[in-house]
PDB file of C-alpha atoms and ligand atoms in Angstrom:
ATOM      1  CA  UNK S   1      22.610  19.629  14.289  1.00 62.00           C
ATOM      2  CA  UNK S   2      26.612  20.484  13.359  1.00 61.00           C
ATOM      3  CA  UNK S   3      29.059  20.661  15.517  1.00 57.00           C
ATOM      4  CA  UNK S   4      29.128  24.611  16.587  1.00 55.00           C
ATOM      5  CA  UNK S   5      25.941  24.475  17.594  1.00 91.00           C
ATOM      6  CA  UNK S   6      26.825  21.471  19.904  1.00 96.00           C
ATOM      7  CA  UNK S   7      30.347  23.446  20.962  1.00 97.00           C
ATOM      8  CA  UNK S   8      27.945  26.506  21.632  1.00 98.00           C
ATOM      9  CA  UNK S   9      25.662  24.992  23.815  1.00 98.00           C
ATOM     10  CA  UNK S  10      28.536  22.801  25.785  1.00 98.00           C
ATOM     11  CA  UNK S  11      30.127  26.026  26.480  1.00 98.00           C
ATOM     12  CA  UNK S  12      26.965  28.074  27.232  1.00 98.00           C
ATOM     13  CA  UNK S  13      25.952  24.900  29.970  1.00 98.00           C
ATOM     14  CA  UNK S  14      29.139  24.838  31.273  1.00 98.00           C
ATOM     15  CA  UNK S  15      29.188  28.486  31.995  1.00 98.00           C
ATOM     16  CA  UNK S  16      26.085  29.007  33.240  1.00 99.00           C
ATOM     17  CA  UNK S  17      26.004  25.651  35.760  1.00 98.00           C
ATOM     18  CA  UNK S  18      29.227  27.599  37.734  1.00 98.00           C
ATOM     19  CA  UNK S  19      26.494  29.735  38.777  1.00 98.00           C
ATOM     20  CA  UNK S  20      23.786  27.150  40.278  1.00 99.00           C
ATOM     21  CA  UNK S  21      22.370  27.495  43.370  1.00 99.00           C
ATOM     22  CA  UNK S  22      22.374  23.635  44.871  1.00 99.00           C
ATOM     23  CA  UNK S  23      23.621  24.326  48.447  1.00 99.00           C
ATOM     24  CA  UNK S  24      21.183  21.301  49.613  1.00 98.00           C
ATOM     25  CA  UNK S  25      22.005  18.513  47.035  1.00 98.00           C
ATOM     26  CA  UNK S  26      25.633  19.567  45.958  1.00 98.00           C
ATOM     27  CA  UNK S  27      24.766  18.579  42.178  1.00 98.00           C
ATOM     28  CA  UNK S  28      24.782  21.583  40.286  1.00 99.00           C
ATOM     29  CA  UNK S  29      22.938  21.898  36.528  1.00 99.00           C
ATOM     30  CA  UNK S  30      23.746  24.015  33.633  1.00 99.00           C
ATOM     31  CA  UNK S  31      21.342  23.479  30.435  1.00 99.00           C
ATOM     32  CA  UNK S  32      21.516  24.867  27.154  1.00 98.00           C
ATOM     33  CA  UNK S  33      18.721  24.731  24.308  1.00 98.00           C
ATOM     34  CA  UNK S  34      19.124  26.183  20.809  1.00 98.00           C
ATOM     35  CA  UNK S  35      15.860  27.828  19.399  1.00 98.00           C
ATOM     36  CA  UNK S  36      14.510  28.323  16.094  1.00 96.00           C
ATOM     37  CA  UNK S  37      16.535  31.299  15.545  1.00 97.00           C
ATOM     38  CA  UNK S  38      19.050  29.797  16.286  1.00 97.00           C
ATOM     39  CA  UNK S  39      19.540  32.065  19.478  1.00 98.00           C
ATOM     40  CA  UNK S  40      21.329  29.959  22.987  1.00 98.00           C
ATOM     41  CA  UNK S  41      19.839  30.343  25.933  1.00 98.00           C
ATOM     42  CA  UNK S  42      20.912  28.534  29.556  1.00 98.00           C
ATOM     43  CA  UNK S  43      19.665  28.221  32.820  1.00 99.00           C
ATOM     44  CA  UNK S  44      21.002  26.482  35.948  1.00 99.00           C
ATOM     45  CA  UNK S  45      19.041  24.598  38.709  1.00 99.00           C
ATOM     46  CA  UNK S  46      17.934  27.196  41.846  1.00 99.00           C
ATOM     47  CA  UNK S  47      17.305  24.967  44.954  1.00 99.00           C
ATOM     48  CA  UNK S  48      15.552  26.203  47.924  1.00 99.00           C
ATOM     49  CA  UNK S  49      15.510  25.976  51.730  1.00 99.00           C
ATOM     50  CA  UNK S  50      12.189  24.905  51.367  1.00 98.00           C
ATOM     51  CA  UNK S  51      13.229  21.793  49.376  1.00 98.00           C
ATOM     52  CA  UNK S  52      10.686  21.322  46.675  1.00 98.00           C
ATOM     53  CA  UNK S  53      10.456  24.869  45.718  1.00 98.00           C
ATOM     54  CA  UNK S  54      14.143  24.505  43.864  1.00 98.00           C
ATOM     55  CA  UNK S  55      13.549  24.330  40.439  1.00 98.00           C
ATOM     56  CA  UNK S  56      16.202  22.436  37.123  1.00 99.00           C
ATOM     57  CA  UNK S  57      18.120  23.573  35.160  1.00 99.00           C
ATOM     58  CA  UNK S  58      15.782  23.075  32.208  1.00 99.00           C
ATOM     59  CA  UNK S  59      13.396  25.216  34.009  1.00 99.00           C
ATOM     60  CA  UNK S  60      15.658  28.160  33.996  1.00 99.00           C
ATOM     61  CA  UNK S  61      16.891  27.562  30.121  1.00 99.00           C
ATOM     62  CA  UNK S  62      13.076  27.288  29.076  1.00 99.00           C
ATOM     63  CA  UNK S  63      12.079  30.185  30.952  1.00 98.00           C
ATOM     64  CA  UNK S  64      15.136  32.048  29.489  1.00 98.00           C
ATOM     65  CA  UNK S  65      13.935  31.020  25.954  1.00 98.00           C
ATOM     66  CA  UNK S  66      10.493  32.236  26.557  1.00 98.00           C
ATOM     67  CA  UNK S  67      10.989  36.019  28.360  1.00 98.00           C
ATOM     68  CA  UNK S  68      13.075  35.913  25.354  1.00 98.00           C
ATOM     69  CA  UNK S  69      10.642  35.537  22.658  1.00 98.00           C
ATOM     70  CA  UNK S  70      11.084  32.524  21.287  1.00 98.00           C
ATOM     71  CA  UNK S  71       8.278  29.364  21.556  1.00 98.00           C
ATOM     72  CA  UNK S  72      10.492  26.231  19.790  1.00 98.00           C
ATOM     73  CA  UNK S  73      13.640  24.040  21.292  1.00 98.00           C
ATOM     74  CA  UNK S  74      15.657  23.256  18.297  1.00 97.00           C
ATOM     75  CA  UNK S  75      17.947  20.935  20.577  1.00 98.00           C
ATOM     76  CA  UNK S  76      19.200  20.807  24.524  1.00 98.00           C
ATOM     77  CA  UNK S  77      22.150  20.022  26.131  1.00 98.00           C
ATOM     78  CA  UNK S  78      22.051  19.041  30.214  1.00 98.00           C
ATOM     79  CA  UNK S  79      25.466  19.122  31.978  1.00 98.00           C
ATOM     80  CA  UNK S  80      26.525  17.836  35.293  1.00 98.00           C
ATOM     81  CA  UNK S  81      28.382  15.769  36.913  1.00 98.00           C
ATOM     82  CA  UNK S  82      27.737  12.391  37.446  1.00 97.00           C
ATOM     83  CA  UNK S  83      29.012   8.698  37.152  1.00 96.00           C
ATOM     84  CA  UNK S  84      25.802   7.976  34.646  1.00 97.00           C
ATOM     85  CA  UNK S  85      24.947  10.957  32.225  1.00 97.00           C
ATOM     86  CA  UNK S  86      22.248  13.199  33.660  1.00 98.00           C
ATOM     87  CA  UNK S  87      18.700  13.161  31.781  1.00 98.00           C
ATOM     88  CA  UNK S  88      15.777  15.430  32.624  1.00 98.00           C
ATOM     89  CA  UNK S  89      13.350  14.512  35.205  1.00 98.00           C
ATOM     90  CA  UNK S  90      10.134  13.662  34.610  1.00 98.00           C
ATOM     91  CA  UNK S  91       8.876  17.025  34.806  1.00 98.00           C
ATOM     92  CA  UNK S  92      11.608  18.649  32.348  1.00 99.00           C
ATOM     93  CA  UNK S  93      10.701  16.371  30.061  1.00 99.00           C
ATOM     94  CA  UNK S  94       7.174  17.319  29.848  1.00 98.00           C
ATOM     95  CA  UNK S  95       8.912  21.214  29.683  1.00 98.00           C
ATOM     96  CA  UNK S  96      10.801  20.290  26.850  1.00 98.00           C
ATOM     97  CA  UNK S  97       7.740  18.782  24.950  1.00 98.00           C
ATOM     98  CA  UNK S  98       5.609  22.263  25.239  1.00 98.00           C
ATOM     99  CA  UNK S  99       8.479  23.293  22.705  1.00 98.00           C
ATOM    100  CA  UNK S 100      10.005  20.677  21.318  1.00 98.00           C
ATOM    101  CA  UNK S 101       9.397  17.943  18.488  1.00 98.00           C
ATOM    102  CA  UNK S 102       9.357  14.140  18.959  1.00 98.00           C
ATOM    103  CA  UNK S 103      13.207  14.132  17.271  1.00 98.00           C
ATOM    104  CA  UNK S 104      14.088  17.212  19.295  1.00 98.00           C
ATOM    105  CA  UNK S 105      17.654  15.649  20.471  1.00 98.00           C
ATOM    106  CA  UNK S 106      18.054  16.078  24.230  1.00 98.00           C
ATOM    107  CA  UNK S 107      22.097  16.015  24.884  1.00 98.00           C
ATOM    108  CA  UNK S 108      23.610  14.527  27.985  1.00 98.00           C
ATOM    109  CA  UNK S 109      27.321  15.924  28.975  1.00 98.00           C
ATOM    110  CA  UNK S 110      29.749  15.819  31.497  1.00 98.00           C
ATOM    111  CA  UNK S 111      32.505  18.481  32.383  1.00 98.00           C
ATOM    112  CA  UNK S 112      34.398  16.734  29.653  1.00 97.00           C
ATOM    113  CA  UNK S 113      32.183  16.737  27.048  1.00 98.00           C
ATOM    114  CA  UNK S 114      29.066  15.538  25.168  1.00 98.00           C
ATOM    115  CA  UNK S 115      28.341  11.622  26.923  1.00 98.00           C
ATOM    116  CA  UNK S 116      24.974  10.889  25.582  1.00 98.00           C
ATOM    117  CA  UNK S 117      22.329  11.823  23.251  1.00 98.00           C
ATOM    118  CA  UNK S 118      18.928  10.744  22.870  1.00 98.00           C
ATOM    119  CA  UNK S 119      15.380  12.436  21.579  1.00 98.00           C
ATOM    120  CA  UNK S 120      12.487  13.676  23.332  1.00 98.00           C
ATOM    121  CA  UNK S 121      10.480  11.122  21.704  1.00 98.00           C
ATOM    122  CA  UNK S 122      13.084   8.285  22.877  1.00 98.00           C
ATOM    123  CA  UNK S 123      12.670   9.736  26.415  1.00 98.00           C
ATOM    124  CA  UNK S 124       9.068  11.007  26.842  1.00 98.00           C
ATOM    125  CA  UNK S 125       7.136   7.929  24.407  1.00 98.00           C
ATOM    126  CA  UNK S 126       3.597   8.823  23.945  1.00 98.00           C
ATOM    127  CA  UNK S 127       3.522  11.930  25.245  1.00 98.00           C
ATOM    128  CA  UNK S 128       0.650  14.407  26.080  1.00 98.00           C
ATOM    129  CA  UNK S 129       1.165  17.613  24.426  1.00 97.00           C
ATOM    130  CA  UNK S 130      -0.757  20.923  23.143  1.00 96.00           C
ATOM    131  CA  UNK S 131      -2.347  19.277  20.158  1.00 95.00           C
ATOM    132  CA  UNK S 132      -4.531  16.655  22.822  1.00 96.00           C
ATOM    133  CA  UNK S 133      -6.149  20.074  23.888  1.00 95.00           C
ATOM    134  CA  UNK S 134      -7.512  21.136  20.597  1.00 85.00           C
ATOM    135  CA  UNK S 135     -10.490  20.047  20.765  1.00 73.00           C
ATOM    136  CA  UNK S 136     -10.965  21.333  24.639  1.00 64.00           C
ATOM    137  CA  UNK S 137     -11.253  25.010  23.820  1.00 59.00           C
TER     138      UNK S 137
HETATM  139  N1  THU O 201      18.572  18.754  38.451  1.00 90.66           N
HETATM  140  C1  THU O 201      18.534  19.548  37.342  1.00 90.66           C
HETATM  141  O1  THU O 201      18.621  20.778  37.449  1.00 90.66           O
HETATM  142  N2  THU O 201      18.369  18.962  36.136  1.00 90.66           N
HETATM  143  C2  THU O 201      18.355  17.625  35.923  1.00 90.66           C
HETATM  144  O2  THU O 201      18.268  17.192  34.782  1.00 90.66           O
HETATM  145  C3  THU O 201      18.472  16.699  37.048  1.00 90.66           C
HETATM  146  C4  THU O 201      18.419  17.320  38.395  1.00 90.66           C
HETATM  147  C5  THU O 201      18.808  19.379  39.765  1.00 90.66           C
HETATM  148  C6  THU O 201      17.633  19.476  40.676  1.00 90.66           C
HETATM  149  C7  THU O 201      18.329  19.600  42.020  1.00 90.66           C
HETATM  150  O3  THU O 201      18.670  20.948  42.246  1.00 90.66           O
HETATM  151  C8  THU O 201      19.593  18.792  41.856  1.00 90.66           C
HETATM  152  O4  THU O 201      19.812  18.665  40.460  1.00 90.66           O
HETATM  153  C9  THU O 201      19.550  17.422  42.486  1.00 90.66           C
HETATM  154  O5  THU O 201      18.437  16.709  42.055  1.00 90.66           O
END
């Protein structure tokens, strides 16, 4: 991945997580993925009154990706703000795997810049993905 793309999707997350919704927690998320096409697109985290209705960042940014036409996540970049870098949950990982690759990187940034970077494989090991269902259908 070279370095504009990473610049493009620092900015795009830091833009977009200005306009979370995280009245409850306080801890607002902007993410930023990369598809195929090279396209950005973001998403912040929505909470809810009814607390477990709120849904991440990563949500939004894979939702974005996919009313916009686009099925793979070339690389994403999670930004908040936080003593430790912030990694998906559990569930956003399993999001990221519908469309990602085992070496899809997953980036972890602070308001300051890039912190950490891993892979989906690195975070999600022996995952359950689209290919176990093959043979279902
Ligand atoms: N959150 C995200 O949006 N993405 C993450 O990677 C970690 C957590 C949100 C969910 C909730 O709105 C708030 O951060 C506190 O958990």
């Amino acid at each position: 991945m070279t370095e504009p793309d990473l610049d493009a999707l620092f900015a795009a997350a830091l833009a977009v997580r200005a306009s979370a919704h995280a009245p409850y927690s306080g801890f607002a998320v902007g993410a930023a993925l990369c598809d195929e096409a090279g396209r950005i697109h973001a998403g912040c985290n929505v909470e809810n009154a009814a607390y477990p209705v709120g849904t991440c960042a990563e949500a939004g940014a894979v939702s974005a990706m996919i009313a916009g036409g686009s099925r793979r996540i070339r690389a994403i970049l999670v930004l908040a703000d936080s003593p430790d870098p912030v990694t998906p949950c559990g569930a956003c990982r399993q999001r990221i795997r519908e469309f990602g690759a085992p070496d899809t990187p997953i980036l972890a940034a602070g308001p300051g810049g890039l912190r950490a970077r891993y892979t989906l494989e690195a975070l999600l090991p022996a995952s359950f993905g689209p290919e176990h269902l093959a043979h279902g259908r």
